[in-house]
Amino acid sequence: MARAKIALIGAGMIGGTLAHVAAREALGDVILFDIAEGTPQGKALDIAEATAVFGSDVSLKGANDYADIAGADVCIVTAGVPRKPGMSRDDLIGINLKVMKAVGEGIKAHAPDAFVICITNPLDAMVWALQKFSGLPKEKVVGMAGVLDSARFAYFLAEKTGVSVQDIHAWTLGGHGDDMVPMVRHSTIGGLPLPDAVAAGLLSQGDLDAIVDRTRKGGGEIVALLKTGSAFYAPAESAIAMAKSYLLDQKRVLPCAVWLSGEYGLSDLYVGVPALLGAGGVEKVIEFTTNDDEKAMFKKSVESVQGLIQACKDIDASLA
Ligand code: APR
């Protein structure tokens, strides 16, 4: 059987890391696309040379022409600009919306059957716009944020409690902003929901509150440290987990920004919820039970996403 073809639109920090991980895992042949000339070609060649060390038969190619993504099974989009210290993800909207238009049209023309994973920020609005610009089926266009935010949450819990990250299942839903919703009751340490883990003395309520706060600001913490860009290792790993679930029909339930049509009482927007990803793309949305507090946090987060979508419509009338 032919290898899968993975097109990475944007060959910057995340794009390069995606190419490296996809090649190491032999997930498929990789096309690294960017408007910058030389960057995708140089990174593709560098990683291609590394395949002789780690022993992977996949091919890698850099490109500046959308024709090279033809027939891609998966497109992962990181094209755009990342945050600098002091910026919020929302500050990127003007520039990155224009980028989504070009990328959406490129995918529509050359890879209309692909499963598309958007990473570009502000995520929930950019994946919404990318779906509109590309016209691809909504179940084939998703946003990567929840896997990353949940991974941060899980890591902080593991660091605090000394329990393996493998035995922590953390869930963060809602939009990919500082008002995201870490789902404390649904997240578990060794099978114990977090309130029970506090009662059992695995961590204090104060520790848990501080971890929830740090999770919400996790992206900004990295931006402040790096000073020249935003996180790239964990975002790339998160998108690879999603791509793998689609390509291998794993049917994993992962928190992703997906198109909602009635689930969680919401319609016509993308926001982070648990979604089953398989060969059909988003095959099912899982609805968590939510109490009044969780509902209120989710509502606030969704209102931020709706504000960003409105800002997109104000910038580009074709989206209205
Ligand atoms: N088409 C293709 N590539 C583009 C375009 C475009 N229209 N505009 C910009 N790019 C490329 C840039 O040339 C650059 O190589 O996108 C790449 C972005 O890479 P980085 O600046 O290194 O950003 P990165 O850290 O990879 O983050 C990308 O993901 O997490 C989000 O907020 C982050 O929106 C940002 C995106």
mmCIF file of N, CA, C and O in Angstrom, residues 183-251:
data_model
loop_
_atom_site.group_PDB
_atom_site.id
_atom_site.type_symbol
_atom_site.label_atom_id
_atom_site.label_comp_id
_atom_site.label_asym_id
_atom_site.label_seq_id
_atom_site.Cartn_x
_atom_site.Cartn_y
_atom_site.Cartn_z
ATOM 1 N N MET A 183 -11.310 20.802 33.030
ATOM 2 C CA MET A 183 -12.450 20.061 33.594
ATOM 3 C C MET A 183 -11.986 19.252 34.802
ATOM 4 O O MET A 183 -11.585 18.087 34.686
ATOM 5 N N VAL A 184 -12.055 19.890 35.956
ATOM 6 C CA VAL A 184 -11.494 19.296 37.176
ATOM 7 C C VAL A 184 -12.195 17.985 37.546
ATOM 8 O O VAL A 184 -11.545 16.997 37.884
ATOM 9 N N ARG A 185 -13.518 17.946 37.457
ATOM 10 C CA ARG A 185 -14.246 16.731 37.875
ATOM 11 C C ARG A 185 -14.039 15.563 36.922
ATOM 12 O O ARG A 185 -14.218 14.413 37.285
ATOM 13 N N HIS A 186 -13.720 15.882 35.648
ATOM 14 C CA HIS A 186 -13.587 14.818 34.646
ATOM 15 C C HIS A 186 -12.148 14.361 34.472
ATOM 16 O O HIS A 186 -11.893 13.395 33.753
ATOM 17 N N SER A 187 -11.219 15.070 35.091
ATOM 18 C CA SER A 187 -9.810 14.705 34.967
ATOM 19 C C SER A 187 -9.433 13.791 36.138
ATOM 20 O O SER A 187 -9.924 13.985 37.257
ATOM 21 N N THR A 188 -8.590 12.813 35.832
ATOM 22 C CA THR A 188 -8.305 11.798 36.858
ATOM 23 C C THR A 188 -6.812 11.562 37.051
ATOM 24 O O THR A 188 -6.019 11.683 36.117
ATOM 25 N N ILE A 189 -6.475 11.205 38.280
ATOM 26 C CA ILE A 189 -5.116 10.749 38.613
ATOM 27 C C ILE A 189 -5.271 9.309 39.103
ATOM 28 O O ILE A 189 -5.942 9.069 40.108
ATOM 29 N N GLY A 190 -4.703 8.375 38.363
ATOM 30 C CA GLY A 190 -4.845 6.968 38.741
ATOM 31 C C GLY A 190 -6.304 6.579 38.897
ATOM 32 O O GLY A 190 -6.662 5.775 39.761
ATOM 33 N N GLY A 191 -7.160 7.148 38.063
ATOM 34 C CA GLY A 191 -8.585 6.823 38.089
ATOM 35 C C GLY A 191 -9.400 7.666 39.057
ATOM 36 O O GLY A 191 -10.624 7.655 39.010
ATOM 37 N N LEU A 192 -8.734 8.426 39.937
ATOM 38 C CA LEU A 192 -9.466 9.266 40.906
ATOM 39 C C LEU A 192 -9.779 10.631 40.286
ATOM 40 O O LEU A 192 -8.857 11.347 39.886
ATOM 41 N N PRO A 193 -11.051 11.019 40.207
ATOM 42 C CA PRO A 193 -11.345 12.399 39.773
ATOM 43 C C PRO A 193 -10.593 13.387 40.681
ATOM 44 O O PRO A 193 -10.390 13.094 41.873
ATOM 45 N N LEU A 194 -10.193 14.525 40.136
ATOM 46 C CA LEU A 194 -9.314 15.426 40.903
ATOM 47 C C LEU A 194 -9.867 15.814 42.285
ATOM 48 O O LEU A 194 -9.095 15.869 43.257
ATOM 49 N N PRO A 195 -11.187 16.067 42.439
ATOM 50 C CA PRO A 195 -11.661 16.381 43.797
ATOM 51 C C PRO A 195 -11.390 15.209 44.768
ATOM 52 O O PRO A 195 -11.049 15.427 45.944
ATOM 53 N N ASP A 196 -11.502 13.980 44.274
ATOM 54 C CA ASP A 196 -11.213 12.807 45.111
ATOM 55 C C ASP A 196 -9.705 12.702 45.385
ATOM 56 O O ASP A 196 -9.288 12.262 46.464
ATOM 57 N N ALA A 197 -8.908 13.093 44.383
ATOM 58 C CA ALA A 197 -7.453 13.048 44.568
ATOM 59 C C ALA A 197 -7.038 14.038 45.653
ATOM 60 O O ALA A 197 -6.131 13.768 46.450
ATOM 61 N N VAL A 198 -7.734 15.196 45.718
ATOM 62 C CA VAL A 198 -7.468 16.172 46.787
ATOM 63 C C VAL A 198 -7.879 15.566 48.129
ATOM 64 O O VAL A 198 -7.118 15.610 49.112
ATOM 65 N N ALA A 199 -9.067 14.954 48.150
ATOM 66 C CA ALA A 199 -9.552 14.345 49.404
ATOM 67 C C ALA A 199 -8.613 13.237 49.869
ATOM 68 O O ALA A 199 -8.419 13.036 51.080
ATOM 69 N N ALA A 200 -7.996 12.549 48.910
ATOM 70 C CA ALA A 200 -7.087 11.448 49.255
ATOM 71 C C ALA A 200 -5.692 11.957 49.625
ATOM 72 O O ALA A 200 -4.804 11.156 49.949
ATOM 73 N N GLY A 201 -5.480 13.276 49.508
ATOM 74 C CA GLY A 201 -4.195 13.855 49.912
ATOM 75 C C GLY A 201 -3.107 13.793 48.854
ATOM 76 O O GLY A 201 -1.934 14.032 49.145
ATOM 77 N N LEU A 202 -3.483 13.506 47.602
ATOM 78 C CA LEU A 202 -2.455 13.459 46.546
ATOM 79 C C LEU A 202 -1.934 14.858 46.217
ATOM 80 O O LEU A 202 -0.798 15.021 45.759
ATOM 81 N N LEU A 203 -2.788 15.844 46.374
ATOM 82 C CA LEU A 203 -2.389 17.253 46.247
ATOM 83 C C LEU A 203 -3.406 18.092 47.022
ATOM 84 O O LEU A 203 -4.493 17.591 47.364
ATOM 85 N N SER A 204 -3.026 19.346 47.347
ATOM 86 C CA SER A 204 -3.943 20.180 48.127
ATOM 87 C C SER A 204 -4.864 20.944 47.174
ATOM 88 O O SER A 204 -4.569 21.075 45.976
ATOM 89 N N GLN A 205 -5.952 21.478 47.705
ATOM 90 C CA GLN A 205 -6.848 22.294 46.879
ATOM 91 C C GLN A 205 -6.095 23.510 46.334
ATOM 92 O O GLN A 205 -6.288 23.913 45.186
ATOM 93 N N GLY A 206 -5.210 24.072 47.155
ATOM 94 C CA GLY A 206 -4.415 25.226 46.709
ATOM 95 C C GLY A 206 -3.522 24.848 45.530
ATOM 96 O O GLY A 206 -3.386 25.613 44.566
ATOM 97 N N ASP A 207 -2.901 23.669 45.620
ATOM 98 C CA ASP A 207 -2.058 23.199 44.499
ATOM 99 C C ASP A 207 -2.893 23.060 43.232
ATOM 100 O O ASP A 207 -2.477 23.477 42.146
ATOM 101 N N LEU A 208 -4.072 22.463 43.399
ATOM 102 C CA LEU A 208 -4.935 22.230 42.229
ATOM 103 C C LEU A 208 -5.359 23.564 41.605
ATOM 104 O O LEU A 208 -5.291 23.729 40.373
ATOM 105 N N ASP A 209 -5.740 24.517 42.447
ATOM 106 C CA ASP A 209 -6.155 25.829 41.927
ATOM 107 C C ASP A 209 -4.998 26.489 41.163
ATOM 108 O O ASP A 209 -5.197 27.091 40.101
ATOM 109 N N ALA A 210 -3.793 26.378 41.726
ATOM 110 C CA ALA A 210 -2.633 26.998 41.069
ATOM 111 C C ALA A 210 -2.349 26.303 39.735
ATOM 112 O O ALA A 210 -1.976 26.958 38.748
ATOM 113 N N ILE A 211 -2.546 24.992 39.673
ATOM 114 C CA ILE A 211 -2.304 24.245 38.428
ATOM 115 C C ILE A 211 -3.336 24.615 37.359
ATOM 116 O O ILE A 211 -2.999 24.786 36.183
ATOM 117 N N VAL A 212 -4.571 24.782 37.777
ATOM 118 C CA VAL A 212 -5.615 25.198 36.827
ATOM 119 C C VAL A 212 -5.247 26.562 36.232
ATOM 120 O O VAL A 212 -5.306 26.784 35.020
ATOM 121 N N ASP A 213 -4.803 27.467 37.098
ATOM 122 C CA ASP A 213 -4.425 28.800 36.645
ATOM 123 C C ASP A 213 -3.210 28.735 35.707
ATOM 124 O O ASP A 213 -3.180 29.386 34.656
ATOM 125 N N ARG A 214 -2.211 27.921 36.072
ATOM 126 C CA ARG A 214 -1.006 27.808 35.247
ATOM 127 C C ARG A 214 -1.336 27.181 33.880
ATOM 128 O O ARG A 214 -0.755 27.567 32.856
ATOM 129 N N THR A 215 -2.273 26.229 33.883
ATOM 130 C CA THR A 215 -2.685 25.604 32.620
ATOM 131 C C THR A 215 -3.274 26.657 31.695
ATOM 132 O O THR A 215 -2.930 26.727 30.505
ATOM 133 N N ARG A 216 -4.164 27.484 32.260
ATOM 134 C CA ARG A 216 -4.810 28.512 31.428
ATOM 135 C C ARG A 216 -3.784 29.457 30.799
ATOM 136 O O ARG A 216 -3.976 29.950 29.697
ATOM 137 N N LYS A 217 -2.704 29.689 31.533
ATOM 138 C CA LYS A 217 -1.694 30.648 31.049
ATOM 139 C C LYS A 217 -0.459 29.934 30.497
ATOM 140 O O LYS A 217 0.598 30.555 30.325
ATOM 141 N N GLY A 218 -0.609 28.631 30.220
ATOM 142 C CA GLY A 218 0.549 27.804 29.836
ATOM 143 C C GLY A 218 1.259 28.283 28.582
ATOM 144 O O GLY A 218 2.495 28.258 28.511
ATOM 145 N N GLY A 219 0.494 28.720 27.583
ATOM 146 C CA GLY A 219 1.112 29.190 26.348
ATOM 147 C C GLY A 219 1.918 30.458 26.592
ATOM 148 O O GLY A 219 3.045 30.594 26.117
ATOM 149 N N GLY A 220 1.345 31.372 27.380
ATOM 150 C CA GLY A 220 2.020 32.639 27.681
ATOM 151 C C GLY A 220 3.306 32.428 28.472
ATOM 152 O O GLY A 220 4.285 33.168 28.294
ATOM 153 N N GLU A 221 3.316 31.411 29.324
ATOM 154 C CA GLU A 221 4.525 31.123 30.119
ATOM 155 C C GLU A 221 5.699 30.778 29.190
ATOM 156 O O GLU A 221 6.822 31.254 29.377
ATOM 157 N N ILE A 222 5.409 30.016 28.145
ATOM 158 C CA ILE A 222 6.471 29.635 27.200
ATOM 159 C C ILE A 222 6.885 30.847 26.356
ATOM 160 O O ILE A 222 8.069 31.078 26.121
ATOM 161 N N VAL A 223 5.904 31.635 25.915
ATOM 162 C CA VAL A 223 6.210 32.833 25.116
ATOM 163 C C VAL A 223 7.141 33.757 25.903
ATOM 164 O O VAL A 223 8.128 34.280 25.375
ATOM 165 N N ALA A 224 6.836 33.940 27.205
ATOM 166 C CA ALA A 224 7.649 34.840 28.039
ATOM 167 C C ALA A 224 9.079 34.304 28.183
ATOM 168 O O ALA A 224 10.040 35.075 28.222
ATOM 169 N N LEU A 225 9.227 32.980 28.217
ATOM 170 C CA LEU A 225 10.570 32.406 28.344
ATOM 171 C C LEU A 225 11.343 32.466 27.025
ATOM 172 O O LEU A 225 12.522 32.829 26.992
ATOM 173 N N LEU A 226 10.669 32.118 25.922
ATOM 174 C CA LEU A 226 11.359 32.052 24.629
ATOM 175 C C LEU A 226 11.678 33.438 24.076
ATOM 176 O O LEU A 226 12.670 33.619 23.375
ATOM 177 N N LYS A 227 10.774 34.386 24.325
ATOM 178 C CA LYS A 227 10.906 35.791 23.885
ATOM 179 C C LYS A 227 10.784 35.992 22.377
ATOM 180 O O LYS A 227 10.454 37.061 21.912
ATOM 181 N N THR A 228 11.107 34.982 21.551
ATOM 182 C CA THR A 228 11.086 35.198 20.100
ATOM 183 C C THR A 228 9.979 34.416 19.398
ATOM 184 O O THR A 228 9.905 34.427 18.178
ATOM 185 N N GLY A 229 9.148 33.699 20.112
ATOM 186 C CA GLY A 229 8.101 32.910 19.454
ATOM 187 C C GLY A 229 7.327 32.144 20.503
ATOM 188 O O GLY A 229 7.458 32.411 21.700
ATOM 189 N N SER A 230 6.526 31.194 20.040
ATOM 190 C CA SER A 230 5.710 30.445 20.997
ATOM 191 C C SER A 230 6.092 28.966 20.990
ATOM 192 O O SER A 230 7.004 28.542 20.269
ATOM 193 N N ALA A 231 5.367 28.190 21.809
ATOM 194 C CA ALA A 231 5.703 26.779 22.006
ATOM 195 C C ALA A 231 5.669 26.012 20.688
ATOM 196 O O ALA A 231 4.879 26.354 19.802
ATOM 197 N N PHE A 232 6.518 25.018 20.544
ATOM 198 C CA PHE A 232 6.452 24.220 19.311
ATOM 199 C C PHE A 232 6.572 22.717 19.523
ATOM 200 O O PHE A 232 5.958 21.955 18.784
ATOM 201 N N TYR A 233 7.296 22.254 20.526
ATOM 202 C CA TYR A 233 7.409 20.788 20.681
ATOM 203 C C TYR A 233 6.060 20.168 21.054
ATOM 204 O O TYR A 233 5.591 19.232 20.403
ATOM 205 N N ALA A 234 5.453 20.662 22.126
ATOM 206 C CA ALA A 234 4.184 20.069 22.575
ATOM 207 C C ALA A 234 3.047 20.292 21.572
ATOM 208 O O ALA A 234 2.246 19.380 21.344
ATOM 209 N N PRO A 235 2.967 21.483 20.940
ATOM 210 C CA PRO A 235 1.940 21.630 19.906
ATOM 211 C C PRO A 235 2.105 20.619 18.768
ATOM 212 O O PRO A 235 1.141 20.045 18.282
ATOM 213 N N ALA A 236 3.362 20.407 18.336
ATOM 214 C CA ALA A 236 3.583 19.456 17.231
ATOM 215 C C ALA A 236 3.191 18.040 17.658
ATOM 216 O O ALA A 236 2.473 17.336 16.941
ATOM 217 N N GLU A 237 3.610 17.614 18.828
ATOM 218 C CA GLU A 237 3.250 16.265 19.299
ATOM 219 C C GLU A 237 1.733 16.105 19.378
ATOM 220 O O GLU A 237 1.193 15.041 19.070
ATOM 221 N N SER A 238 1.056 17.161 19.803
ATOM 222 C CA SER A 238 -0.398 17.097 19.963
ATOM 223 C C SER A 238 -1.083 16.890 18.611
ATOM 224 O O SER A 238 -2.010 16.080 18.484
ATOM 225 N N ALA A 239 -0.618 17.625 17.596
ATOM 226 C CA ALA A 239 -1.232 17.481 16.263
ATOM 227 C C ALA A 239 -0.912 16.114 15.669
ATOM 228 O O ALA A 239 -1.742 15.530 14.966
ATOM 229 N N ILE A 240 0.271 15.600 15.962
ATOM 230 C CA ILE A 240 0.630 14.260 15.458
ATOM 231 C C ILE A 240 -0.312 13.212 16.059
ATOM 232 O O ILE A 240 -0.767 12.296 15.360
ATOM 233 N N ALA A 241 -0.645 13.340 17.332
ATOM 234 C CA ALA A 241 -1.576 12.384 17.961
ATOM 235 C C ALA A 241 -2.924 12.403 17.227
ATOM 236 O O ALA A 241 -3.538 11.354 17.002
ATOM 237 N N MET A 242 -3.362 13.594 16.835
ATOM 238 C CA MET A 242 -4.632 13.715 16.111
ATOM 239 C C MET A 242 -4.518 13.123 14.707
ATOM 240 O O MET A 242 -5.408 12.387 14.253
ATOM 241 N N ALA A 243 -3.415 13.434 14.015
ATOM 242 C CA ALA A 243 -3.218 12.916 12.657
ATOM 243 C C ALA A 243 -3.172 11.387 12.669
ATOM 244 O O ALA A 243 -3.745 10.719 11.808
ATOM 245 N N LYS A 244 -2.494 10.852 13.673
ATOM 246 C CA LYS A 244 -2.348 9.397 13.797
ATOM 247 C C LYS A 244 -3.706 8.724 14.007
ATOM 248 O O LYS A 244 -3.985 7.673 13.450
ATOM 249 N N SER A 245 -4.547 9.348 14.832
ATOM 250 C CA SER A 245 -5.846 8.761 15.108
ATOM 251 C C SER A 245 -6.666 8.691 13.817
ATOM 252 O O SER A 245 -7.387 7.713 13.582
ATOM 253 N N TYR A 246 -6.511 9.687 12.952
ATOM 254 C CA TYR A 246 -7.212 9.686 11.656
ATOM 255 C C TYR A 246 -6.581 8.653 10.711
ATOM 256 O O TYR A 246 -7.278 7.788 10.185
ATOM 257 N N LEU A 247 -5.264 8.735 10.551
ATOM 258 C CA LEU A 247 -4.599 7.882 9.550
ATOM 259 C C LEU A 247 -4.700 6.405 9.896
ATOM 260 O O LEU A 247 -4.820 5.557 9.019
ATOM 261 N N LEU A 248 -4.605 6.089 11.188
ATOM 262 C CA LEU A 248 -4.629 4.681 11.618
ATOM 263 C C LEU A 248 -6.015 4.262 12.103
ATOM 264 O O LEU A 248 -6.170 3.172 12.653
ATOM 265 N N ASP A 249 -7.009 5.135 11.924
ATOM 266 C CA ASP A 249 -8.387 4.858 12.351
ATOM 267 C C ASP A 249 -8.412 4.360 13.803
ATOM 268 O O ASP A 249 -9.103 3.392 14.134
ATOM 269 N N GLN A 250 -7.657 5.063 14.657
ATOM 270 C CA GLN A 250 -7.539 4.624 16.061
ATOM 271 C C GLN A 250 -8.814 4.888 16.866
ATOM 272 O O GLN A 250 -9.014 4.310 17.904
ATOM 273 N N LYS A 251 -9.588 5.845 16.406
ATOM 274 C CA LYS A 251 -10.823 6.222 17.107
ATOM 275 C C LYS A 251 -10.551 6.690 18.539
ATOM 276 O O LYS A 251 -11.264 6.353 19.481
#
